[in-house]
mmCIF file of C-alpha atoms in Angstrom:
data_model
loop_
_atom_site.group_PDB
_atom_site.id
_atom_site.type_symbol
_atom_site.label_atom_id
_atom_site.label_comp_id
_atom_site.label_asym_id
_atom_site.label_seq_id
_atom_site.Cartn_x
_atom_site.Cartn_y
_atom_site.Cartn_z
ATOM 1 C CA MET A 1 0.138 0.084 -0.134
ATOM 2 C CA LEU A 2 2.868 2.444 0.684
ATOM 3 C CA LYS A 3 5.413 1.714 -2.008
ATOM 4 C CA PRO A 4 2.621 3.134 -4.912
ATOM 5 C CA ALA A 5 1.145 6.027 -2.963
ATOM 6 C CA VAL A 6 5.627 6.574 -2.070
ATOM 7 C CA TRP A 7 6.256 6.033 -5.930
ATOM 8 C CA GLY A 8 3.585 7.495 -7.385
ATOM 9 C CA LEU A 9 5.511 10.788 -6.538
ATOM 10 C CA VAL A 10 8.707 10.325 -7.186
ATOM 11 C CA ASP A 11 10.631 8.582 -10.043
ATOM 12 C CA VAL A 12 12.593 5.990 -8.862
ATOM 13 C CA THR A 13 15.125 4.011 -10.367
ATOM 14 C CA VAL A 14 16.409 0.818 -8.465
ATOM 15 C CA HIS A 15 19.630 -0.324 -9.757
ATOM 16 C CA GLY A 16 22.411 -4.106 -8.035
ATOM 17 C CA ARG A 17 18.912 -5.934 -7.002
ATOM 18 C CA GLU A 18 21.064 -8.664 -8.773
ATOM 19 C CA ARG A 19 23.235 -8.756 -5.478
ATOM 20 C CA LEU A 20 20.514 -10.207 -3.966
ATOM 21 C CA ARG A 21 19.683 -12.591 -4.650
ATOM 22 C CA ASP A 22 22.420 -15.349 -2.555
ATOM 23 C CA LEU A 23 21.017 -12.709 0.320
ATOM 24 C CA SER A 24 18.905 -14.499 3.377
ATOM 25 C CA ASP A 25 17.287 -13.447 6.636
ATOM 26 C CA PRO A 26 18.943 -12.293 8.519
ATOM 27 C CA PHE A 27 21.084 -9.604 7.986
ATOM 28 C CA ILE A 28 21.156 -5.599 8.321
ATOM 29 C CA VAL A 29 20.292 -2.668 5.858
ATOM 30 C CA VAL A 30 22.206 0.179 6.151
ATOM 31 C CA SER A 31 21.402 3.313 4.859
ATOM 32 C CA ASN A 32 22.802 7.343 3.823
ATOM 33 C CA HIS A 33 20.144 8.940 5.268
ATOM 34 C CA SER A 34 18.919 12.553 4.314
ATOM 35 C CA SER A 35 15.103 12.453 4.473
ATOM 36 C CA HIS A 36 11.391 10.649 5.146
ATOM 37 C CA LEU A 37 11.443 9.004 1.333
ATOM 38 C CA ASP A 38 15.009 6.487 2.783
ATOM 39 C CA SER A 39 12.791 4.048 4.188
ATOM 40 C CA PRO A 40 9.902 3.443 1.336
ATOM 41 C CA LEU A 41 12.271 3.447 -0.688
ATOM 42 C CA ILE A 42 14.516 0.536 0.940
ATOM 43 C CA ILE A 43 11.934 -1.333 1.704
ATOM 44 C CA GLY A 44 10.245 -0.842 -1.811
ATOM 45 C CA GLY A 45 12.982 -1.663 -3.946
ATOM 46 C CA LEU A 46 14.241 -4.866 -1.863
ATOM 47 C CA PRO A 47 12.804 -8.163 -3.056
ATOM 48 C CA ARG A 48 9.707 -9.221 -1.321
ATOM 49 C CA ARG A 49 11.039 -12.646 0.116
ATOM 50 C CA LEU A 50 13.768 -9.869 1.509
ATOM 51 C CA SER A 51 11.777 -7.311 3.056
ATOM 52 C CA ARG A 52 8.753 -8.838 3.812
ATOM 53 C CA HIS A 53 10.097 -9.280 7.296
ATOM 54 C CA LEU A 54 12.143 -6.262 7.310
ATOM 55 C CA ALA A 55 12.034 -4.344 10.571
ATOM 56 C CA THR A 56 13.178 -0.681 10.544
ATOM 57 C CA GLY A 57 14.799 1.015 13.337
ATOM 58 C CA ALA A 58 13.104 4.646 14.174
ATOM 59 C CA ALA A 59 13.917 7.148 16.160
ATOM 60 C CA ALA A 60 12.245 7.313 19.514
ATOM 61 C CA ASP A 61 11.693 11.093 20.306
ATOM 62 C CA TYR A 62 10.578 11.253 17.104
ATOM 63 C CA PHE A 63 7.980 8.569 16.297
ATOM 64 C CA PHE A 64 7.965 7.079 19.105
ATOM 65 C CA GLU A 65 6.134 10.355 20.901
ATOM 66 C CA SER A 66 2.489 10.274 19.956
ATOM 67 C CA PHE A 67 0.093 8.201 18.907
ATOM 68 C CA TRP A 68 -0.161 9.383 15.887
ATOM 69 C CA ARG A 69 3.417 8.996 14.160
ATOM 70 C CA ARG A 70 3.942 6.063 16.707
ATOM 71 C CA ALA A 71 0.917 4.009 14.239
ATOM 72 C CA PRO A 72 1.593 4.792 11.465
ATOM 73 C CA THR A 73 5.723 3.841 11.938
ATOM 74 C CA SER A 74 4.138 0.404 13.265
ATOM 75 C CA LEU A 75 2.762 -0.482 10.984
ATOM 76 C CA PHE A 76 3.337 0.300 7.483
ATOM 77 C CA PHE A 77 7.685 -0.487 8.640
ATOM 78 C CA ASN A 78 7.094 -2.064 11.325
ATOM 79 C CA ALA A 79 9.789 -0.374 13.501
ATOM 80 C CA PHE A 80 10.529 -0.074 16.791
ATOM 81 C CA PRO A 81 12.235 2.549 19.472
ATOM 82 C CA VAL A 82 15.970 3.448 18.615
ATOM 83 C CA GLU A 83 17.136 6.167 21.412
ATOM 84 C CA ARG A 84 19.261 8.888 20.545
ATOM 85 C CA GLY A 85 19.600 12.739 21.620
ATOM 86 C CA PHE A 86 20.134 11.896 25.562
ATOM 87 C CA SER A 87 23.000 12.427 28.347
ATOM 88 C CA GLN A 88 25.605 10.509 28.242
ATOM 89 C CA ARG A 89 23.905 8.497 31.004
ATOM 90 C CA GLN A 90 20.754 8.058 29.449
ATOM 91 C CA LYS A 91 22.690 7.379 26.226
ATOM 92 C CA GLY A 92 23.889 4.579 27.927
ATOM 93 C CA GLU A 93 20.943 2.799 28.943
ATOM 94 C CA ARG A 94 18.461 3.729 25.978
ATOM 95 C CA GLY A 95 21.241 2.942 23.633
ATOM 96 C CA SER A 96 21.540 -0.971 25.210
ATOM 97 C CA ARG A 97 17.635 -1.104 24.628
ATOM 98 C CA SER A 98 17.391 -0.773 21.726
ATOM 99 C CA ARG A 99 20.785 -2.740 20.504
ATOM 100 C CA GLY A 100 18.983 -5.455 22.816
ATOM 101 C CA MET A 101 15.817 -5.405 21.267
ATOM 102 C CA SER A 102 17.761 -4.897 17.988
ATOM 103 C CA GLY A 103 19.943 -8.240 18.972
ATOM 104 C CA HIS A 104 16.255 -10.044 19.661
ATOM 105 C CA LEU A 105 14.949 -9.815 16.937
ATOM 106 C CA LEU A 106 18.155 -10.870 14.811
ATOM 107 C CA ASN A 107 18.315 -13.860 16.816
ATOM 108 C CA ASP A 108 14.761 -14.683 15.394
ATOM 109 C CA GLY A 109 15.516 -13.845 12.444
ATOM 110 C CA VAL A 110 13.846 -10.902 11.233
ATOM 111 C CA PRO A 111 16.711 -8.787 8.809
ATOM 112 C CA LEU A 112 16.216 -4.884 10.447
ATOM 113 C CA LEU A 113 16.633 -1.352 8.194
ATOM 114 C CA LEU A 114 18.978 0.984 10.202
ATOM 115 C CA PHE A 115 20.361 4.916 9.646
ATOM 116 C CA PRO A 116 23.883 5.183 11.305
ATOM 117 C CA GLU A 117 23.863 8.511 10.774
ATOM 118 C CA GLY A 118 21.474 8.157 13.586
ATOM 119 C CA THR A 119 19.240 11.243 11.017
ATOM 120 C CA ARG A 120 18.600 12.261 8.703
ATOM 121 C CA SER A 121 21.565 14.966 7.126
ATOM 122 C CA LYS A 122 20.942 18.471 7.653
ATOM 123 C CA THR A 123 22.894 19.242 4.809
ATOM 124 C CA LYS A 124 22.638 16.410 2.333
ATOM 125 C CA ALA A 125 25.561 15.341 2.963
ATOM 126 C CA MET A 126 26.356 11.590 4.499
ATOM 127 C CA GLY A 127 27.774 11.960 8.222
ATOM 128 C CA ARG A 128 29.572 10.293 10.656
ATOM 129 C CA PHE A 129 28.933 6.667 11.116
ATOM 130 C CA THR A 130 27.830 5.144 14.142
ATOM 131 C CA PRO A 131 30.382 2.085 15.241
ATOM 132 C CA GLY A 132 26.521 0.783 16.385
ATOM 133 C CA VAL A 133 25.998 -1.085 13.309
ATOM 134 C CA ALA A 134 28.747 -2.613 12.969
ATOM 135 C CA ALA A 135 29.083 -4.004 16.101
ATOM 136 C CA LEU A 136 25.461 -5.592 15.974
ATOM 137 C CA CYS A 137 26.370 -7.596 12.269
ATOM 138 C CA ILE A 138 29.502 -8.945 14.069
ATOM 139 C CA SER A 139 28.559 -9.989 17.426
ATOM 140 C CA ARG A 140 25.910 -11.345 15.890
ATOM 141 C CA ASN A 141 27.657 -13.056 12.571
ATOM 142 C CA VAL A 142 25.550 -11.520 10.410
ATOM 143 C CA PRO A 143 25.517 -9.381 6.844
ATOM 144 C CA CYS A 144 24.890 -5.827 6.791
ATOM 145 C CA LEU A 145 23.785 -5.433 2.969
ATOM 146 C CA PRO A 146 24.631 -1.470 1.474
ATOM 147 C CA VAL A 147 22.289 0.984 0.249
ATOM 148 C CA ALA A 148 23.125 4.022 -1.405
ATOM 149 C CA LEU A 149 20.075 6.646 -2.168
ATOM 150 C CA VAL A 150 20.347 8.617 -4.851
ATOM 151 C CA GLY A 151 18.476 11.523 -4.941
ATOM 152 C CA ALA A 152 16.480 11.529 -2.017
ATOM 153 C CA ALA A 153 17.354 14.752 -0.610
ATOM 154 C CA LEU A 154 17.214 16.612 -3.142
ATOM 155 C CA ALA A 155 13.276 15.075 -4.291
ATOM 156 C CA MET A 156 12.243 15.362 -0.517
ATOM 157 C CA PRO A 157 14.589 17.546 2.189
ATOM 158 C CA ARG A 158 14.491 17.837 5.710
ATOM 159 C CA GLY A 159 11.321 19.940 6.963
ATOM 160 C CA ALA A 160 9.659 19.014 3.577
ATOM 161 C CA SER A 161 6.247 17.082 3.865
ATOM 162 C CA LEU A 162 5.517 16.562 0.346
ATOM 163 C CA PRO A 163 8.312 14.936 -2.555
ATOM 164 C CA ARG A 164 8.488 18.077 -4.816
ATOM 165 C CA TRP A 165 6.449 18.744 -7.412
ATOM 166 C CA GLY A 166 6.760 16.819 -11.087
ATOM 167 C CA ARG A 167 8.141 13.350 -9.598
ATOM 168 C CA PRO A 168 11.843 13.780 -8.908
ATOM 169 C CA SER A 169 14.605 11.406 -9.953
ATOM 170 C CA VAL A 170 16.058 9.124 -7.171
ATOM 171 C CA HIS A 171 18.058 6.216 -7.446
ATOM 172 C CA VAL A 172 18.149 3.345 -4.755
ATOM 173 C CA VAL A 173 21.713 1.836 -5.585
ATOM 174 C CA PHE A 174 22.105 -1.591 -3.765
ATOM 175 C CA GLY A 175 25.684 -2.804 -3.097
ATOM 176 C CA ASP A 176 27.165 -6.128 -2.715
ATOM 177 C CA PRO A 177 26.272 -7.975 0.917
ATOM 178 C CA MET A 178 29.294 -6.942 3.681
ATOM 179 C CA TRP A 179 30.537 -10.146 6.467
ATOM 180 C CA ALA A 180 33.291 -7.730 8.232
ATOM 181 C CA GLU A 181 36.543 -9.133 8.594
ATOM 182 C CA PRO A 182 38.578 -11.438 10.799
ATOM 183 C CA GLY A 183 39.945 -9.098 13.942
ATOM 184 C CA GLU A 184 38.016 -6.301 12.536
ATOM 185 C CA THR A 185 36.350 -3.494 14.632
ATOM 186 C CA ALA A 186 32.762 -1.915 14.605
ATOM 187 C CA HIS A 187 34.492 1.128 14.428
ATOM 188 C CA GLN A 188 36.866 -0.669 11.514
ATOM 189 C CA PHE A 189 34.091 -2.038 9.686
ATOM 190 C CA SER A 190 31.811 0.989 10.117
ATOM 191 C CA GLU A 191 34.374 3.194 8.392
ATOM 192 C CA ARG A 192 34.417 0.464 5.030
ATOM 193 C CA ILE A 193 30.849 0.724 5.552
ATOM 194 C CA ALA A 194 30.453 4.135 5.017
ATOM 195 C CA SER A 195 33.152 4.533 2.498
ATOM 196 C CA TYR A 196 31.186 1.540 0.112
ATOM 197 C CA ILE A 197 28.285 3.556 0.484
ATOM 198 C CA ARG A 198 29.634 7.084 -0.233
ATOM 199 C CA GLU A 199 31.211 5.029 -3.650
ATOM 200 C CA LEU A 200 28.151 3.565 -4.498
ATOM 201 C CA HIS A 201 25.707 7.322 -4.090
ATOM 202 C CA ASP A 202 28.388 8.704 -5.530
ATOM 203 C CA THR A 203 29.627 6.594 -8.944
ATOM 204 C CA THR A 204 25.590 6.850 -9.559
ATOM 205 C CA ALA A 205 24.626 10.358 -9.552
ATOM 206 C CA GLN A 206 28.018 11.271 -11.341
ATOM 207 C CA ALA A 207 26.717 9.148 -14.353
ATOM 208 C CA VAL A 208 22.988 10.267 -13.559
ATOM 209 C CA GLY A 209 23.870 14.065 -13.769
ATOM 210 C CA LEU A 210 23.211 14.265 -9.722
ATOM 211 C CA PRO A 211 25.235 15.464 -7.008
ATOM 212 C CA ARG A 212 27.968 13.953 -5.116
ATOM 213 C CA MET A 213 28.330 13.916 -1.818
ATOM 214 C CA GLN A 214 32.284 16.487 -2.245
ATOM 215 C CA ASP A 215 29.485 18.526 -4.022
ATOM 216 C CA TYR A 216 26.971 17.862 -0.136
ATOM 217 C CA GLU A 217 29.851 19.427 1.988
ATOM 218 C CA GLU A 218 30.950 21.875 -0.654
ATOM 219 C CA ALA A 219 27.441 23.677 -0.529
ATOM 220 C CA ALA A 220 27.294 22.855 2.806
ATOM 221 C CA LEU A 221 31.036 24.995 3.715
ATOM 222 C CA ALA A 222 30.699 28.009 1.030
ATOM 223 C CA GLU A 223 27.390 28.057 3.144
ATOM 224 C CA LYS A 224 28.603 28.481 6.356
ATOM 225 C CA MET A 225 31.700 30.664 5.264
ATOM 226 C CA THR A 226 29.107 33.083 3.499
ATOM 227 C CA ARG A 227 26.997 33.253 7.095
ATOM 228 C CA SER A 228 30.299 34.030 9.172
ATOM 229 C CA LEU A 229 30.701 36.957 6.636
ATOM 230 C CA ASP A 230 27.415 37.767 7.047
ATOM 231 C CA SER A 231 27.589 37.926 10.993
ATOM 232 C CA PRO A 232 28.852 40.733 11.751
ATOM 233 C CA ASP A 233 27.038 42.555 8.946
ATOM 234 C CA GLU A 234 23.865 41.608 10.814
ATOM 235 C CA LYS A 235 26.026 42.731 14.238
ATOM 236 C CA GLU A 236 26.324 46.548 13.563
ATOM 237 C CA ASN A 237 22.603 47.222 11.901
ATOM 238 C CA ASP A 238 22.010 45.048 15.196
ATOM 239 C CA GLN A 239 23.321 47.936 17.606
#
């Protein structure tokens, strides 16, 4: 029900589904995160045999604080709460509960969709991946399925309620499933996953004429510099 609704608003191209031929439950889908389109794009892009039991990690403080968000999120995305944005002590306690729930789901053979950046990018560029997802892959001995989403941030930027008019183009790019190497730490595996997703994104973006991660980073830096140059004038005007 959700796929035709979302995919009717954007022009979706899926790449790399042939790489999923030998993938089976459980696994963890990992992607860059810049738009509310991300989860439905990934779920809709997966073959039905891989998406039918998929559970999506969603920010507890945003999607589970009110019934009107919690109900559709749970219904459409088979979502479970992931804690973020608390004090160090609270992060430890609530983060442990989130990891515990994730671990139990994987033990039961349920594949997961998680975003290691923790929140949607404010600049459209990919943020730092936290190592928790990689640690889960290592501790539960499951593969990571890397996915790059290209154009989603332009189609429906952070703060937008609906995609832009005119069915903007977005691309879902599935990479080869990844396993941690013997002796590889969670930080090392996480960095390797992030590097591969960036490569998938930029290769596709360049081929279809959309911005690469570097383009987003340079635009964000230019905007930051412009704001810093403007701020003295703003202070003078205030005086």
